[in-house]
Coordinates of C-alpha atoms in Angstrom, one line a residue:
M8 CA 27.6 43.2 49.9
G9 CA 30.7 45.4 49.3
F10 CA 30.4 48.9 47.8
F11 CA 31.9 47.9 44.4
D12 CA 29.9 44.8 44.1
K13 CA 27.6 44.6 41.1
K14 CA 23.9 45.9 41.5
Y15 CA 21.0 44.9 39.4
C16 CA 17.8 47.0 38.7
D17 CA 15.0 45.6 40.7
I18 CA 12.5 46.9 37.7
C19 CA 14.1 45.8 34.7
G20 CA 16.9 43.4 35.9
E21 CA 19.6 45.0 34.3
K22 CA 23.0 45.6 35.6
I23 CA 23.7 49.0 37.1
G24 CA 26.9 51.1 36.3
L25 CA 29.3 52.3 39.0
L26 CA 27.5 55.7 39.1
G27 CA 24.0 54.7 37.8
N28 CA 22.3 53.4 40.9
R29 CA 19.2 55.3 42.3
K30 CA 18.5 54.1 45.7
L31 CA 15.1 52.9 46.7
E32 CA 13.8 52.2 50.3
D33 CA 14.1 48.5 49.8
G34 CA 16.0 48.2 46.4
N35 CA 17.7 49.8 43.5
L36 CA 16.7 51.6 40.4
C37 CA 18.7 52.0 37.2
K38 CA 19.0 55.4 35.5
S39 CA 16.9 54.4 32.5
C40 CA 14.0 53.2 34.6
A41 CA 14.2 56.5 36.7
Q42 CA 13.9 58.5 33.7
K43 CA 10.5 57.0 33.1
L44 CA 9.2 58.1 36.4
S45 CA 6.9 61.4 36.5
P46 CA 9.0 64.6 36.4
W47 CA 6.9 65.9 39.3
F48 CA 7.6 62.9 41.5
N49 CA 10.5 63.5 44.3
E50 CA 10.1 60.9 46.9
R51 CA 12.1 58.1 45.2
R52 CA 14.4 57.3 48.1
T53 CA 11.4 56.6 50.5
S54 CA 9.4 54.6 47.8
T55 CA 9.4 50.8 47.6
V56 CA 10.1 48.7 44.5
S57 CA 6.3 47.8 44.6
E58 CA 5.5 51.5 44.5
I59 CA 7.7 52.4 41.6
K60 CA 6.5 49.5 39.7
K61 CA 2.8 50.9 40.1
Q62 CA 3.8 54.3 39.2
L63 CA 5.7 52.9 35.9
D64 CA 2.5 51.0 35.0
W65 CA 0.6 54.3 35.4
R66 CA 3.1 56.2 33.4
E67 CA 2.6 53.6 30.6
A68 CA -1.0 53.9 30.7
N69 CA -0.6 57.6 30.4
R70 CA 0.7 57.1 26.8
E71 CA -2.8 56.6 25.5
R72 CA -4.1 59.9 26.8
A73 CA -0.9 61.8 25.8
A74 CA -1.7 60.5 22.2
K75 CA -5.4 61.7 22.4
F76 CA -4.4 65.1 23.8
R77 CA -5.7 68.0 21.7
T78 CA -4.6 71.4 22.9
T79 CA -7.4 74.2 23.1
R80 CA -5.3 76.8 25.1
S81 CA -1.8 77.3 25.9
F82 CA 0.0 79.3 28.5
G83 CA 3.7 80.0 28.9
E84 CA 6.9 80.2 27.0
R85 CA 9.2 77.2 27.0
T86 CA 7.4 75.3 29.7
K87 CA 3.6 75.4 28.9
L88 CA 0.4 74.7 30.6
L89 CA -1.9 73.0 28.0
L90 CA -5.5 72.5 28.3
D91 CA -7.8 70.0 26.4
E92 CA -11.1 71.4 27.4
N93 CA -13.0 68.7 25.2
H94 CA -11.7 65.8 27.2
Q95 CA -11.3 68.1 30.4
W96 CA -7.7 67.4 30.6
F97 CA -4.4 69.4 31.3
T98 CA -0.7 68.9 31.3
V99 CA 2.4 70.9 31.9
T100 CA 5.3 70.1 29.4
R101 CA 8.0 71.6 27.3
A102 CA 7.1 69.4 24.3
I103 CA 4.9 70.7 21.5
N104 CA 2.8 67.7 21.7
P105 CA 2.3 65.7 24.9
A106 CA 2.9 62.4 23.3
D107 CA 6.4 63.4 22.5
D108 CA 7.6 63.1 26.0
N109 CA 4.7 61.2 27.6
S110 CA 3.6 64.3 29.6
D111 CA 1.4 63.6 32.5
V112 CA -2.1 64.3 31.4
L113 CA -4.4 64.8 34.5
D114 CA -8.3 65.3 34.7
F115 CA -9.6 68.9 35.6
S116 CA -11.1 67.3 38.6
T117 CA -7.8 66.7 40.2
I118 CA -7.0 70.1 40.6
T119 CA -7.1 71.5 44.2
G120 CA -5.6 74.8 44.0
C121 CA -3.3 77.2 42.1
R122 CA -1.1 80.1 43.4
M123 CA 1.5 82.4 42.0
D124 CA 4.9 82.6 43.4
I125 CA 7.3 85.6 42.1
D126 CA 11.0 85.0 42.9
E127 CA 12.9 88.2 43.3
S128 CA 16.7 88.5 43.2
R129 CA 18.4 91.7 44.1
T130 CA 22.1 92.8 42.8
E131 CA 23.6 95.8 44.5
L132 CA 25.4 98.2 42.1
K133 CA 28.8 99.3 43.0
V134 CA 30.8 102.4 42.2
E135 CA 34.6 102.0 41.4
T136 CA 36.9 104.5 43.1
K137 CA 40.7 104.6 43.6
D138 CA 42.2 104.5 47.0
S139 CA 45.3 106.4 48.2
E140 CA 47.5 103.9 46.6
G141 CA 45.8 104.2 43.2
K142 CA 44.1 100.6 43.4
I143 CA 40.7 100.3 42.2
V144 CA 38.1 99.6 44.9
R145 CA 34.4 98.9 44.5
R146 CA 32.2 100.7 47.1
S147 CA 28.5 100.9 47.7
Y148 CA 26.6 104.0 46.8
N149 CA 25.2 106.1 49.6
P150 CA 22.2 105.3 49.7
P151 CA 22.7 101.8 48.1
R152 CA 21.5 101.3 44.6
Y153 CA 20.0 98.1 43.3
E154 CA 18.6 96.2 40.2
Y155 CA 16.1 93.5 40.3
D156 CA 15.5 90.2 38.3
Y157 CA 12.0 88.2 38.5
D158 CA 10.8 84.8 37.7
F159 CA 7.3 84.1 37.7
N160 CA 6.2 80.7 38.9
I161 CA 2.9 78.9 38.8
I162 CA 2.2 76.2 41.4
I163 CA -0.6 73.8 40.7
S164 CA -1.9 71.6 43.5
V165 CA -3.4 68.3 42.5
N166 CA -4.9 65.2 43.9
N167 CA -2.6 62.5 42.6
P168 CA -1.0 59.4 44.4
Y169 CA 2.5 60.1 43.2
F170 CA 2.8 64.0 43.6
N171 CA 0.9 66.9 45.0
E172 CA 2.4 69.9 43.1
M173 CA 3.3 71.0 39.5
K174 CA 5.4 73.9 39.8
F175 CA 6.8 75.5 36.5
K176 CA 8.3 78.7 35.4
L177 CA 6.0 80.9 33.1
N178 CA 8.9 83.1 31.7
D179 CA 11.8 81.8 29.6
C180 CA 14.2 84.7 30.3
R181 CA 14.4 86.4 33.9
V182 CA 12.6 89.8 33.8
H183 CA 15.1 92.6 34.4
I184 CA 14.3 95.9 36.2
P185 CA 17.2 98.3 36.1
F186 CA 18.0 100.8 38.7
Q187 CA 16.0 104.2 38.2
P188 CA 18.5 106.9 39.5
T189 CA 15.7 109.6 40.4
A190 CA 13.3 107.1 42.0
I191 CA 13.0 105.7 45.4
R192 CA 11.9 102.0 45.3
W193 CA 8.4 101.3 46.3
T194 CA 7.8 97.7 47.8
G195 CA 4.0 97.7 48.1
D196 CA 1.5 96.3 45.7
S197 CA 0.0 99.7 45.0
F198 CA 2.1 102.7 43.9
F199 CA 2.1 106.6 43.1
Q200 CA 2.1 107.9 39.7
D201 CA 5.5 108.8 38.1
R202 CA 7.4 106.7 40.7
H203 CA 9.3 104.4 38.2
E204 CA 11.1 102.0 40.7
Q205 CA 7.8 100.1 41.0
P206 CA 8.2 96.9 38.9
L207 CA 4.5 97.2 37.8
Y208 CA 5.5 100.1 35.6
D209 CA 7.7 97.7 33.4
P210 CA 5.4 96.2 30.7
C211 CA 7.4 92.8 30.7
Y212 CA 6.9 92.5 34.4
R213 CA 3.4 93.4 34.4
G214 CA 2.5 91.2 31.5
F215 CA 3.8 88.0 33.0
R216 CA 2.0 89.1 36.5
E217 CA -1.3 89.3 34.6
A218 CA -0.7 86.1 32.7
C219 CA -0.2 84.3 36.1
N220 CA -3.4 85.9 37.5
E221 CA -5.2 84.7 34.3
I222 CA -4.0 81.1 34.8
C223 CA -4.9 81.1 38.7
N224 CA -8.2 82.5 37.8
L225 CA -9.0 80.0 35.1
L226 CA -7.9 77.0 37.2
D227 CA -9.9 78.2 39.9
H228 CA -12.8 78.4 37.9
I229 CA -12.2 74.9 36.6
R230 CA -11.8 73.5 40.1
T231 CA -15.1 75.2 41.3
G232 CA -17.0 74.0 38.2
A233 CA -17.5 77.4 36.7
V234 CA -15.8 77.5 33.2
N235 CA -16.5 80.2 30.6
G236 CA -19.7 81.2 32.7
Q237 CA -21.1 77.7 32.6
Q238 CA -21.2 74.9 35.2
A239 CA -18.8 72.1 34.4
S240 CA -20.0 68.6 34.3
A241 CA -20.1 67.0 37.8
P242 CA -17.0 65.1 38.9
T243 CA -19.0 62.7 40.7
Q244 CA -21.1 61.1 37.9
G245 CA -21.5 57.5 38.4
A246 CA -21.5 57.8 42.2
F247 CA -22.6 54.9 44.2
S248 CA -26.5 55.0 45.0
I249 CA -27.3 54.5 48.6
T250 CA -29.4 51.4 48.0
S251 CA -26.3 49.6 46.3
L252 CA -24.1 50.6 49.4
I253 CA -26.7 49.7 52.1
P254 CA -29.5 47.1 51.1
G255 CA -32.7 48.1 52.6
L256 CA -32.3 51.9 52.8
S257 CA -34.7 53.5 50.3
S258 CA -33.7 57.2 50.7
S259 CA -31.1 59.1 52.8
P260 CA -30.2 62.6 51.6
A261 CA -27.7 62.9 54.4
A262 CA -25.9 59.5 53.4
Q263 CA -26.2 60.4 49.8
K264 CA -24.4 63.9 50.6
A265 CA -21.8 62.2 52.7
V266 CA -20.8 59.7 50.0
T267 CA -20.8 62.2 47.2
D268 CA -18.6 64.7 49.4
A269 CA -16.3 61.9 50.2
L270 CA -15.8 60.7 46.7
K271 CA -14.8 64.4 45.8
L272 CA -11.9 64.0 48.2
T273 CA -10.9 60.4 47.5
T274 CA -8.3 59.0 45.0
W275 CA -8.6 55.4 44.1
V276 CA -6.3 53.4 41.6
C277 CA -7.9 51.2 39.1
S278 CA -6.9 47.6 39.5
N279 CA -7.4 47.1 35.7
C280 CA -5.1 50.0 34.2
N281 CA -3.5 51.4 37.5
W282 CA -5.1 54.8 36.7
P283 CA -5.8 57.2 39.6
N284 CA -9.4 58.5 39.7
N285 CA -11.1 61.2 41.6
G286 CA -14.8 61.9 42.1
T287 CA -16.0 58.9 40.0
T288 CA -16.9 55.3 40.5
T289 CA -15.8 54.1 37.0
C290 CA -12.2 54.5 35.8
Q291 CA -11.7 57.6 33.8
H292 CA -9.1 56.1 31.6
C293 CA -10.4 52.4 31.0
G294 CA -14.1 52.6 32.0
A295 CA -13.7 49.6 34.5
P296 CA -16.0 49.7 37.5
F297 CA -14.7 50.9 41.0
S298 CA -12.4 48.4 42.3
D299 CA -10.8 49.6 45.6
E300 CA -12.3 47.5 48.2
K301 CA -10.8 49.6 51.2
V302 CA -12.3 52.9 50.0
L303 CA -15.7 51.1 49.2
E304 CA -15.7 49.9 52.9
N305 CA -15.1 53.4 54.3
L306 CA -17.8 54.8 52.0
K307 CA -20.2 52.0 53.3
N308 CA -19.4 52.9 56.9
L309 CA -19.7 56.7 56.3
A310 CA -23.1 56.1 54.5
F311 CA -24.5 53.9 57.3
A312 CA -23.5 56.4 59.9
A313 CA -25.0 59.3 58.2
A314 CA -28.3 57.5 57.8
M315 CA -28.3 56.4 61.3
A316 CA -27.7 60.1 62.4
E317 CA -30.5 61.1 60.2
G318 CA -32.8 58.5 61.8
V319 CA -33.8 57.0 58.5
A320 CA -31.9 53.7 58.5
G321 CA -34.8 51.8 59.6
N322 CA -34.4 48.0 58.7
A323 CA -31.1 48.7 56.6
T324 CA -28.3 46.3 57.2
M325 CA -24.7 46.9 56.6
P326 CA -22.6 44.0 55.0
A327 CA -20.1 44.1 57.9
S328 CA -19.8 42.9 61.5
T329 CA -21.9 44.3 64.2
S330 CA -19.1 45.7 65.8
V331 CA -18.2 47.9 62.8
Q332 CA -21.8 49.1 62.4
N333 CA -21.8 50.3 66.2
S334 CA -18.5 51.9 65.7
A335 CA -19.7 53.8 62.9
V336 CA -22.8 55.0 64.7
T337 CA -21.2 55.8 68.1
Q338 CA -18.2 57.6 66.4
S339 CA -20.2 59.7 63.7
W340 CA -20.5 63.5 64.3
N341 CA -22.0 66.4 62.4
C342 CA -19.7 69.2 61.4
P343 CA -20.9 72.4 63.2
F344 CA -19.6 74.5 60.2
C345 CA -20.9 72.6 57.1
G346 CA -23.3 70.2 58.4
A347 CA -21.3 67.0 56.9
V348 CA -21.5 63.7 58.8
N349 CA -18.2 62.3 59.7
L350 CA -16.3 59.4 61.4
G351 CA -12.8 60.5 62.1
N352 CA -11.3 63.5 64.1
F353 CA -11.6 66.1 61.0
C354 CA -14.4 66.8 58.7
E355 CA -14.1 65.1 55.4
S356 CA -15.8 68.0 53.6
C357 CA -14.2 71.1 55.2
G358 CA -11.5 69.9 57.3
S359 CA -12.5 71.3 60.4
K360 CA -11.7 69.6 63.7
R361 CA -14.1 67.4 65.7
P362 CA -15.7 69.2 68.6

């Protein structure tokens, strides 16, 4: 196929213009379909046609959530973090209403972290003088003088199959700190009284920094389950019972804990509506039951290994081959740091390496 041959979008089938092609790993994507992808998605070139179709299905299903979104708290200027505390949802958008641009609406339970990133740019001030020939030249001051500009970014880490970070700028215009002629710039977080070079003396800088800290603290409380001084609803509601996973096993606290902990760290995609779920065994979008067979098999192996390690498996049987059962038992290990039962080389609960 030549460079100037006609290309067609592998998603919608429409002809792609000369400069409108967006290459995929195994196909082509038109500009119109590319605009429907999540704004946080940045792995298009390494994605297959099948993966792009799944994401577009997820984005289409998101419209229902965006339409139901009701903002209870808002942070930011042009780009805003919006919370819907009644549904336990959040989104980052420039739109007043998330439904206007189909903003990605995610569950509180998908948040894995939040941090502040302050971008600083420095501009050196120069003095204009005339040389021996009368030409104007610009020279550095001695010592050099600078003025500073700042942007305040929030980076929200999330557990989502299509992206893992949502980074946005909290301020609309850059915060400008002019040079203070009589001051010596102090670069630490703490400062001495009457040293006006410290940016924390600037009310605008201080306001945005405090707003960033407020957002990070709030999202950290949401992530850990403590919101407004109360414990949030458990994200593992609807978790599998051990008896449903392993017939004949009446009770195993270790197995139940292993499954519950694994669910918190597992994202599964609903086969009914393509919605990514975390920490639950029913779809948080359409209510359909758990449908990811691969994840289910891993949970069964993990639960069986934990029950065997605890010594309470008894006559319990696994609906799998004997080789799988024996492998799960012989390869299981208890984390020396948090006590979780694991099968792989790293702890599913705290991430520690297998001893």
